[in-house]
């Protein structure tokens, strides 16, 4: 599609991800962000296992997810020689959960279902694929949780 300005026609630029150095940087940032989210999810899971439960409207759903992960791990309880396999399995299960994690200032947003996200409802954009952090109301959103790391905030 082209737009006409006087006698010239300028092509409409395609909307793509950056390439070259910018693309490499973006890919590296996303990899590091994924690692960080996995680390935070592991910490939340370890807190759950230690009896330090999350708080907030999304806590019940997160606890159910952690219970499900725990049950899957117990189904395939390895022997003493398979500890590394068990750690890898736990990491894979938690990675699925960490893909939903979005960090906010005073809470975690486990953005699984856009139709449940209060921020999207308030903005009138229920089909967006990411939460709107600036509109987060962690006291009312059913996907928001607070953890011990949020106490200082």
mmCIF file of C-alpha atoms in Angstrom:
data_model
loop_
_atom_site.group_PDB
_atom_site.id
_atom_site.type_symbol
_atom_site.label_atom_id
_atom_site.label_comp_id
_atom_site.label_asym_id
_atom_site.label_seq_id
_atom_site.Cartn_x
_atom_site.Cartn_y
_atom_site.Cartn_z
ATOM 1 C CA UNK A 1 0.000 0.000 0.000
ATOM 2 C CA UNK A 2 1.412 3.413 -0.865
ATOM 3 C CA UNK A 3 0.446 6.923 0.080
ATOM 4 C CA UNK A 4 0.518 9.656 -2.557
ATOM 5 C CA UNK A 5 2.120 12.998 -1.729
ATOM 6 C CA UNK A 6 2.104 15.306 -4.727
ATOM 7 C CA UNK A 7 3.590 13.383 -7.600
ATOM 8 C CA UNK A 8 5.592 10.930 -5.472
ATOM 9 C CA UNK A 9 4.359 7.728 -3.925
ATOM 10 C CA UNK A 10 6.015 6.571 -0.736
ATOM 11 C CA UNK A 11 5.662 2.907 0.217
ATOM 12 C CA UNK A 12 4.218 2.217 3.628
ATOM 13 C CA UNK A 13 7.003 0.629 5.692
ATOM 14 C CA UNK A 14 6.340 -2.883 6.999
ATOM 15 C CA UNK A 15 6.008 -3.315 10.746
ATOM 16 C CA UNK A 16 8.688 -5.818 11.677
ATOM 17 C CA UNK A 17 11.031 -6.560 14.524
ATOM 18 C CA UNK A 18 14.429 -4.916 14.326
ATOM 19 C CA UNK A 19 17.217 -6.798 12.601
ATOM 20 C CA UNK A 20 20.981 -6.728 12.779
ATOM 21 C CA UNK A 21 22.508 -5.409 16.000
ATOM 22 C CA UNK A 22 19.166 -4.172 17.322
ATOM 23 C CA UNK A 23 17.589 -7.558 16.755
ATOM 24 C CA UNK A 24 20.490 -9.307 18.482
ATOM 25 C CA UNK A 25 20.235 -6.968 21.458
ATOM 26 C CA UNK A 26 16.468 -7.452 21.692
ATOM 27 C CA UNK A 27 16.888 -11.249 21.549
ATOM 28 C CA UNK A 28 19.542 -11.117 24.278
ATOM 29 C CA UNK A 29 17.360 -8.927 26.488
ATOM 30 C CA UNK A 30 14.427 -11.320 26.045
ATOM 31 C CA UNK A 31 16.627 -14.338 26.931
ATOM 32 C CA UNK A 32 17.864 -12.619 30.104
ATOM 33 C CA UNK A 33 14.317 -11.592 30.993
ATOM 34 C CA UNK A 34 13.147 -15.202 30.577
ATOM 35 C CA UNK A 35 15.970 -16.407 32.851
ATOM 36 C CA UNK A 36 15.065 -13.812 35.468
ATOM 37 C CA UNK A 37 11.376 -14.745 35.334
ATOM 38 C CA UNK A 38 12.284 -18.416 35.760
ATOM 39 C CA UNK A 39 14.433 -17.539 38.785
ATOM 40 C CA UNK A 40 11.588 -15.550 40.349
ATOM 41 C CA UNK A 41 9.126 -18.370 39.658
ATOM 42 C CA UNK A 42 11.512 -20.852 41.297
ATOM 43 C CA UNK A 43 11.732 -18.573 44.336
ATOM 44 C CA UNK A 44 7.938 -18.340 44.530
ATOM 45 C CA UNK A 45 7.692 -22.136 44.246
ATOM 46 C CA UNK A 46 10.326 -22.619 46.981
ATOM 47 C CA UNK A 47 8.389 -20.187 49.194
ATOM 48 C CA UNK A 48 5.230 -22.226 48.519
ATOM 49 C CA UNK A 49 7.020 -25.439 49.471
ATOM 50 C CA UNK A 50 8.330 -23.796 52.660
ATOM 51 C CA UNK A 51 4.797 -22.759 53.639
ATOM 52 C CA UNK A 52 5.166 -19.059 52.741
ATOM 53 C CA UNK A 53 2.080 -18.652 50.602
ATOM 54 C CA UNK A 54 1.507 -15.771 48.203
ATOM 55 C CA UNK A 55 -1.141 -13.177 48.981
ATOM 56 C CA UNK A 56 -3.539 -11.262 46.782
ATOM 57 C CA UNK A 57 -6.473 -12.072 44.548
ATOM 58 C CA UNK A 58 -4.452 -14.394 42.282
ATOM 59 C CA UNK A 59 -2.897 -16.376 45.131
ATOM 60 C CA UNK A 60 -5.439 -19.202 45.087
ATOM 61 C CA UNK A 61 -4.914 -19.831 41.372
ATOM 62 C CA UNK A 62 -1.103 -19.691 41.719
ATOM 63 C CA UNK A 63 -1.207 -22.120 44.646
ATOM 64 C CA UNK A 64 -3.317 -24.499 42.527
ATOM 65 C CA UNK A 65 -0.710 -24.278 39.753
ATOM 66 C CA UNK A 66 2.084 -25.029 42.228
ATOM 67 C CA UNK A 67 0.080 -27.944 43.688
ATOM 68 C CA UNK A 68 -0.324 -29.312 40.166
ATOM 69 C CA UNK A 69 3.428 -29.026 39.558
ATOM 70 C CA UNK A 70 4.121 -30.732 42.893
ATOM 71 C CA UNK A 71 1.735 -33.560 41.991
ATOM 72 C CA UNK A 72 3.417 -34.060 38.613
ATOM 73 C CA UNK A 73 6.802 -34.256 40.292
ATOM 74 C CA UNK A 74 5.558 -36.827 42.824
ATOM 75 C CA UNK A 75 4.131 -39.009 40.046
ATOM 76 C CA UNK A 76 7.616 -39.411 38.613
ATOM 77 C CA UNK A 77 9.613 -39.548 41.850
ATOM 78 C CA UNK A 78 13.184 -40.393 40.809
ATOM 79 C CA UNK A 79 15.667 -42.461 42.702
ATOM 80 C CA UNK A 80 18.811 -40.981 44.223
ATOM 81 C CA UNK A 81 20.736 -41.334 40.951
ATOM 82 C CA UNK A 82 18.226 -39.262 38.994
ATOM 83 C CA UNK A 83 18.381 -35.998 40.951
ATOM 84 C CA UNK A 84 19.581 -34.047 37.914
ATOM 85 C CA UNK A 85 16.662 -35.375 35.850
ATOM 86 C CA UNK A 86 14.231 -34.293 38.582
ATOM 87 C CA UNK A 87 15.746 -30.798 38.693
ATOM 88 C CA UNK A 88 15.438 -30.492 34.912
ATOM 89 C CA UNK A 89 11.811 -31.667 35.063
ATOM 90 C CA UNK A 90 11.024 -29.112 37.782
ATOM 91 C CA UNK A 91 12.682 -26.387 35.735
ATOM 92 C CA UNK A 92 10.629 -27.312 32.656
ATOM 93 C CA UNK A 93 7.372 -27.285 34.632
ATOM 94 C CA UNK A 94 8.216 -23.940 36.249
ATOM 95 C CA UNK A 95 9.278 -22.475 32.907
ATOM 96 C CA UNK A 96 5.716 -22.978 31.639
ATOM 97 C CA UNK A 97 4.481 -20.999 34.646
ATOM 98 C CA UNK A 98 7.167 -18.312 34.334
ATOM 99 C CA UNK A 99 6.096 -17.561 30.759
ATOM 100 C CA UNK A 100 3.014 -15.896 32.270
ATOM 101 C CA UNK A 101 4.943 -13.740 34.746
ATOM 102 C CA UNK A 102 4.957 -9.954 34.350
ATOM 103 C CA UNK A 103 6.707 -7.892 37.002
ATOM 104 C CA UNK A 104 4.994 -4.925 38.583
ATOM 105 C CA UNK A 105 6.279 -2.561 41.256
ATOM 106 C CA UNK A 106 4.494 -4.146 44.211
ATOM 107 C CA UNK A 107 3.258 -7.467 42.854
ATOM 108 C CA UNK A 108 3.618 -10.208 40.267
ATOM 109 C CA UNK A 109 1.092 -10.460 37.470
ATOM 110 C CA UNK A 110 0.542 -14.049 36.318
ATOM 111 C CA UNK A 111 -1.064 -13.021 33.022
ATOM 112 C CA UNK A 112 -2.686 -16.252 31.833
ATOM 113 C CA UNK A 113 -6.057 -15.054 30.642
ATOM 114 C CA UNK A 114 -6.478 -11.583 29.094
ATOM 115 C CA UNK A 115 -10.216 -11.720 29.785
ATOM 116 C CA UNK A 116 -9.566 -11.896 33.544
ATOM 117 C CA UNK A 117 -7.068 -9.009 33.602
ATOM 118 C CA UNK A 118 -8.554 -6.018 35.380
ATOM 119 C CA UNK A 119 -6.150 -3.586 33.678
ATOM 120 C CA UNK A 120 -7.413 -4.629 30.237
ATOM 121 C CA UNK A 121 -11.035 -4.404 31.326
ATOM 122 C CA UNK A 122 -10.483 -0.886 32.665
ATOM 123 C CA UNK A 123 -8.712 0.148 29.449
ATOM 124 C CA UNK A 124 -11.357 -1.464 27.238
ATOM 125 C CA UNK A 125 -8.777 -3.639 25.451
ATOM 126 C CA UNK A 126 -9.584 -7.244 26.488
ATOM 127 C CA UNK A 127 -7.753 -8.810 23.530
ATOM 128 C CA UNK A 128 -4.304 -7.378 24.265
ATOM 129 C CA UNK A 129 -1.536 -9.950 24.755
ATOM 130 C CA UNK A 130 0.293 -8.181 27.611
ATOM 131 C CA UNK A 131 -0.925 -6.514 30.802
ATOM 132 C CA UNK A 132 -0.939 -2.749 31.158
ATOM 133 C CA UNK A 133 1.420 -2.300 34.091
ATOM 134 C CA UNK A 134 0.529 1.325 34.695
ATOM 135 C CA UNK A 135 -3.088 0.368 35.286
ATOM 136 C CA UNK A 136 -2.407 -2.552 37.620
ATOM 137 C CA UNK A 137 -4.664 -2.703 40.667
ATOM 138 C CA UNK A 138 -3.109 -5.596 42.562
ATOM 139 C CA UNK A 139 -5.756 -5.428 45.277
ATOM 140 C CA UNK A 140 -8.526 -6.336 42.805
ATOM 141 C CA UNK A 141 -6.974 -8.118 39.792
ATOM 142 C CA UNK A 142 -7.546 -11.888 39.886
ATOM 143 C CA UNK A 143 -4.091 -12.536 38.400
ATOM 144 C CA UNK A 144 -2.035 -10.429 40.838
ATOM 145 C CA UNK A 145 -0.053 -11.911 43.708
ATOM 146 C CA UNK A 146 2.229 -10.503 46.372
ATOM 147 C CA UNK A 147 5.197 -12.371 47.781
ATOM 148 C CA UNK A 148 7.730 -11.852 50.603
ATOM 149 C CA UNK A 149 9.990 -9.924 48.217
ATOM 150 C CA UNK A 150 7.252 -7.276 47.904
ATOM 151 C CA UNK A 151 7.101 -6.471 51.631
ATOM 152 C CA UNK A 152 9.673 -3.640 51.443
ATOM 153 C CA UNK A 153 7.641 -1.965 48.670
#
